[in-house]
Coordinates of C-alpha atoms in Angstrom, one line a residue:
M568 CA 13.2 77.2 -166.4
K569 CA 14.3 73.3 -165.5
P570 CA 14.0 70.8 -168.1
F571 CA 10.9 68.6 -168.2
N572 CA 11.2 65.6 -165.5
K573 CA 9.4 62.5 -167.1
K574 CA 9.9 60.5 -163.9
V575 CA 7.9 63.0 -161.8
F576 CA 5.4 63.3 -164.6
I577 CA 4.9 59.5 -164.9
I578 CA 4.5 59.0 -161.1
A579 CA 2.0 62.0 -160.6
T580 CA 0.1 60.6 -163.7
V581 CA -0.2 57.0 -162.3
A582 CA -0.8 58.5 -158.8
F583 CA -3.9 60.2 -160.4
G584 CA -5.0 57.5 -162.4
L585 CA -5.1 55.2 -159.2
L586 CA -7.2 57.9 -157.5
L587 CA -9.6 57.9 -160.5
I588 CA -10.6 54.5 -160.3
P589 CA -12.3 54.5 -157.1
S590 CA -13.5 58.2 -157.4
F591 CA -15.3 57.1 -160.6
L592 CA -17.0 54.2 -159.0
A593 CA -18.0 56.3 -156.1
A594 CA -19.4 59.0 -158.6
F595 CA -21.3 56.3 -160.3
G596 CA -22.5 55.0 -157.0
E597 CA -23.7 58.6 -156.1
D598 CA -25.8 58.9 -159.2
E599 CA -27.5 55.6 -158.9
G600 CA -28.1 56.0 -155.1
T601 CA -26.0 53.0 -154.1
L602 CA -23.3 55.1 -152.7
P603 CA -22.7 54.0 -148.9
E604 CA -23.1 56.2 -146.1
S605 CA -19.6 56.7 -145.5
S606 CA -17.4 59.9 -145.5
F607 CA -14.6 57.8 -147.2
W608 CA -16.7 57.1 -150.3
I609 CA -18.4 60.6 -150.3
L610 CA -14.9 62.0 -150.2
F611 CA -13.9 60.0 -153.4
A612 CA -17.2 60.9 -155.1
Q613 CA -16.4 64.6 -154.8
L614 CA -12.9 64.0 -155.8
F615 CA -14.2 62.9 -159.2
D616 CA -15.4 66.5 -159.6
I617 CA -11.8 67.4 -159.6
L618 CA -10.3 64.4 -161.7
R619 CA -13.3 65.1 -164.4
F620 CA -11.5 68.6 -165.2
P621 CA -10.8 69.7 -167.9
T622 CA -12.2 67.4 -170.5
H623 CA -15.4 66.3 -168.9
T624 CA -16.1 69.8 -167.5
L625 CA -15.5 72.1 -170.5
L626 CA -16.3 69.6 -173.1
W627 CA -18.9 67.3 -171.6
S628 CA -21.2 66.8 -174.7
I629 CA -18.0 65.4 -176.9
F630 CA -16.8 63.0 -174.1
S631 CA -19.9 62.0 -173.1
N632 CA -21.7 61.2 -176.4
N633 CA -18.9 59.3 -178.5
G634 CA -18.6 56.1 -176.6
A635 CA -16.7 54.5 -173.9
L636 CA -13.3 54.9 -175.5
V637 CA -13.7 58.6 -175.7
F638 CA -15.1 58.9 -172.4
F639 CA -12.3 57.2 -170.5
G640 CA -9.8 58.6 -172.9
G641 CA -11.0 62.0 -171.8
L642 CA -10.3 60.8 -168.1
L643 CA -6.7 59.6 -168.9
L644 CA -6.1 63.1 -170.4
N645 CA -7.3 64.5 -167.2
C646 CA -4.6 62.5 -165.4
C647 CA -1.8 63.6 -167.9
F648 CA -3.0 67.1 -167.3
Y649 CA -2.5 67.1 -163.4
G650 CA 0.8 65.1 -164.0
V651 CA 2.1 67.8 -166.2
L652 CA 0.7 70.3 -163.6
T653 CA 2.5 68.6 -160.8
E654 CA 5.6 68.2 -162.5
R655 CA 6.0 72.1 -163.4
L656 CA 4.9 73.1 -159.9
I657 CA 7.4 70.9 -158.4
S658 CA 10.4 71.9 -160.7
I659 CA 9.6 75.7 -161.4
F660 CA 9.3 76.9 -157.7
K661 CA 11.6 77.0 -154.7
P662 CA 10.8 74.7 -151.7
T663 CA 8.7 77.2 -149.7
T664 CA 7.0 78.7 -152.8
K665 CA 6.2 74.9 -153.6
I666 CA 4.5 74.5 -150.6
L667 CA 2.4 77.6 -150.7
T668 CA 1.6 77.1 -154.3
L669 CA 0.3 73.4 -153.6
S670 CA -1.5 74.4 -150.7
I671 CA -3.4 77.0 -152.7
L672 CA -4.0 74.7 -155.5
L673 CA -5.1 72.2 -153.1
F674 CA -7.6 74.8 -151.6
L675 CA -9.0 75.8 -154.9
L676 CA -9.4 72.0 -155.9
T677 CA -11.2 71.4 -152.7
L678 CA -13.2 74.2 -153.1
N679 CA -14.5 73.1 -156.4
S680 CA -15.2 69.4 -154.9
C681 CA -17.4 70.9 -152.3
K682 CA -20.2 71.1 -155.0
K683 CA -23.1 68.7 -154.1
R684 CA -25.4 66.7 -156.4
E685 CA -28.1 66.6 -153.9
T686 CA -29.6 68.8 -151.4
N687 CA -32.6 67.9 -148.9
G688 CA -33.5 64.9 -151.4
I689 CA -33.6 67.0 -154.3
K690 CA -31.3 65.9 -156.9
I691 CA -29.3 68.2 -159.4
A692 CA -29.0 66.2 -162.7
E693 CA -25.7 65.8 -164.5
T694 CA -26.0 68.5 -167.3
L695 CA -26.9 71.2 -164.9
Y696 CA -24.2 70.1 -162.2
V697 CA -21.3 69.9 -164.2
H698 CA -21.9 73.4 -165.6
Q699 CA -21.9 74.8 -162.2
D700 CA -19.0 76.3 -160.1
Y701 CA -18.9 76.2 -156.3
E702 CA -20.9 79.7 -156.0
T703 CA -23.5 78.9 -158.5
N704 CA -24.0 75.5 -157.0
K705 CA -24.2 76.6 -153.5
E706 CA -26.6 79.4 -154.7
L707 CA -28.9 76.8 -156.3
R708 CA -29.0 74.7 -153.1
N709 CA -30.0 77.8 -151.1
L710 CA -33.0 78.4 -153.6
I711 CA -33.8 74.9 -153.1
Q712 CA -33.9 75.0 -149.4
E713 CA -35.9 78.2 -149.5
A714 CA -38.7 76.6 -152.0
L715 CA -38.8 73.7 -149.7
N716 CA -39.4 75.9 -146.7
Q717 CA -42.2 77.3 -148.9
N718 CA -40.9 80.7 -149.4
E719 CA -42.6 81.7 -152.7
K720 CA -39.8 84.4 -153.4
A721 CA -37.5 81.7 -154.4
I722 CA -39.7 80.3 -157.2
P723 CA -39.0 83.3 -159.6
Q724 CA -35.1 82.9 -159.0
L725 CA -35.3 79.3 -159.6
I726 CA -37.3 79.8 -163.0
S727 CA -34.5 82.4 -164.0
F728 CA -31.6 80.4 -162.7
P729 CA -28.9 80.1 -165.3
C730 CA -29.0 76.7 -166.8
G731 CA -27.1 76.8 -170.0
G732 CA -29.9 75.7 -172.2
G733 CA -30.9 72.7 -173.6
A734 CA -30.5 69.5 -171.4
G735 CA -29.4 71.9 -168.4
C736 CA -32.7 73.5 -168.5
Y737 CA -34.7 70.2 -168.4
D738 CA -32.5 69.4 -165.3
L739 CA -33.6 72.7 -163.9
G740 CA -37.1 71.7 -164.4
F741 CA -36.5 68.5 -162.7
V742 CA -35.2 70.2 -159.8
L743 CA -38.6 72.2 -159.8
T744 CA -40.7 69.1 -160.2
Q745 CA -38.9 67.4 -157.4
I746 CA -39.8 70.3 -155.2
I747 CA -43.3 70.1 -155.9
Y748 CA -43.4 66.7 -155.2
Q749 CA -41.8 67.2 -151.9
V750 CA -43.8 70.3 -151.0
G751 CA -47.2 68.9 -152.2
E752 CA -48.8 70.2 -155.2
N753 CA -51.6 72.1 -153.0
E754 CA -48.9 73.9 -150.9
F755 CA -46.9 74.8 -154.1
N756 CA -50.1 76.0 -155.8
Q757 CA -50.6 78.3 -152.6
M758 CA -47.1 79.8 -153.3
V759 CA -47.6 80.3 -156.8
L760 CA -51.0 82.1 -156.2
R761 CA -49.0 84.6 -154.0
L762 CA -46.8 85.6 -156.9
D763 CA -47.3 88.2 -159.7
K764 CA -47.9 86.6 -163.0
N765 CA -44.7 88.0 -164.4
E766 CA -42.8 86.3 -161.8
I767 CA -43.9 83.0 -162.9
K768 CA -43.6 83.3 -166.5
G769 CA -42.0 80.1 -168.0
I770 CA -42.6 78.0 -165.1
R771 CA -45.0 75.8 -166.8
S772 CA -42.6 74.9 -169.6
L773 CA -40.0 74.0 -167.0
I774 CA -42.4 71.8 -165.1
R775 CA -43.4 70.1 -168.4
A776 CA -39.8 69.5 -169.0
G777 CA -39.0 68.2 -165.7
L778 CA -42.0 65.7 -165.9
E779 CA -41.2 64.5 -169.2
Y780 CA -37.4 64.2 -168.9
G781 CA -36.7 63.8 -165.1
D782 CA -36.1 60.5 -163.4
H783 CA -38.3 60.8 -160.4
N784 CA -38.5 57.0 -159.8
N785 CA -34.7 56.4 -160.1
D786 CA -35.0 53.6 -162.7
G787 CA -32.5 55.2 -165.1
K788 CA -35.2 56.1 -167.7
V789 CA -37.0 59.6 -168.2
D790 CA -40.5 59.4 -166.7
D791 CA -42.7 60.9 -169.6
R792 CA -45.1 62.2 -167.2
K793 CA -47.7 64.9 -168.1
I794 CA -48.6 68.1 -166.1
E795 CA -52.1 67.4 -166.5
N796 CA -51.8 64.1 -164.8
E797 CA -49.4 64.7 -162.0
F798 CA -50.5 68.4 -161.2
P799 CA -54.0 69.2 -162.2
T800 CA -54.5 71.8 -159.9
L801 CA -51.5 73.7 -160.3
N802 CA -51.9 73.1 -164.2
M803 CA -55.2 75.0 -164.0
T804 CA -53.8 77.8 -162.1
L805 CA -51.1 78.3 -164.7
K806 CA -53.2 78.1 -167.7
E807 CA -55.4 80.9 -166.5

């Protein structure tokens, strides 16, 4: 094995750090709903899903709840991680193998970045989103589309969709309440009536969580809404 090349490591780490700045700003803009409708900025927002790994993907609760220093320190560690990874790939493999290996790595990272935080106007909030890989994100987006098309069979699958517990399940409830608002309470209520009671077990709790902790009006605050006020007809159906 070749010795560690500090020069390659430093150059790679700095390069990833420079990419981190616009990607973080783009991801922030996407969360706030202020991201320009440009494929250039969308690409940077998706790039942040790569650069947040591994600290902000595997240890999100630690790096998000302990201040700005820890938050951005984690991102810096990620840049160092990719710097080491790049240096090792360059130093270990033969030229032809390097190209193949880097191509595979790029493909896998690009695949991860194809996750989407929003589909058809339905937002997938942060905690639920960061715990998804490409396949689970795609599955959730497909279920959202089916529910918006008023396919009632998507509802039980949404209710049982893996959310990781805690805040992730509040986010799943937020997905559900957004669907109800978009489809319309009466239409969603008719979908529920076509299902067996066992298929909708737990749905009321999810709706309550989504209304209470979701940010439907995009003001950066939880809404603290009540199902009795927002969806009275649906509430009566679910209480029967």
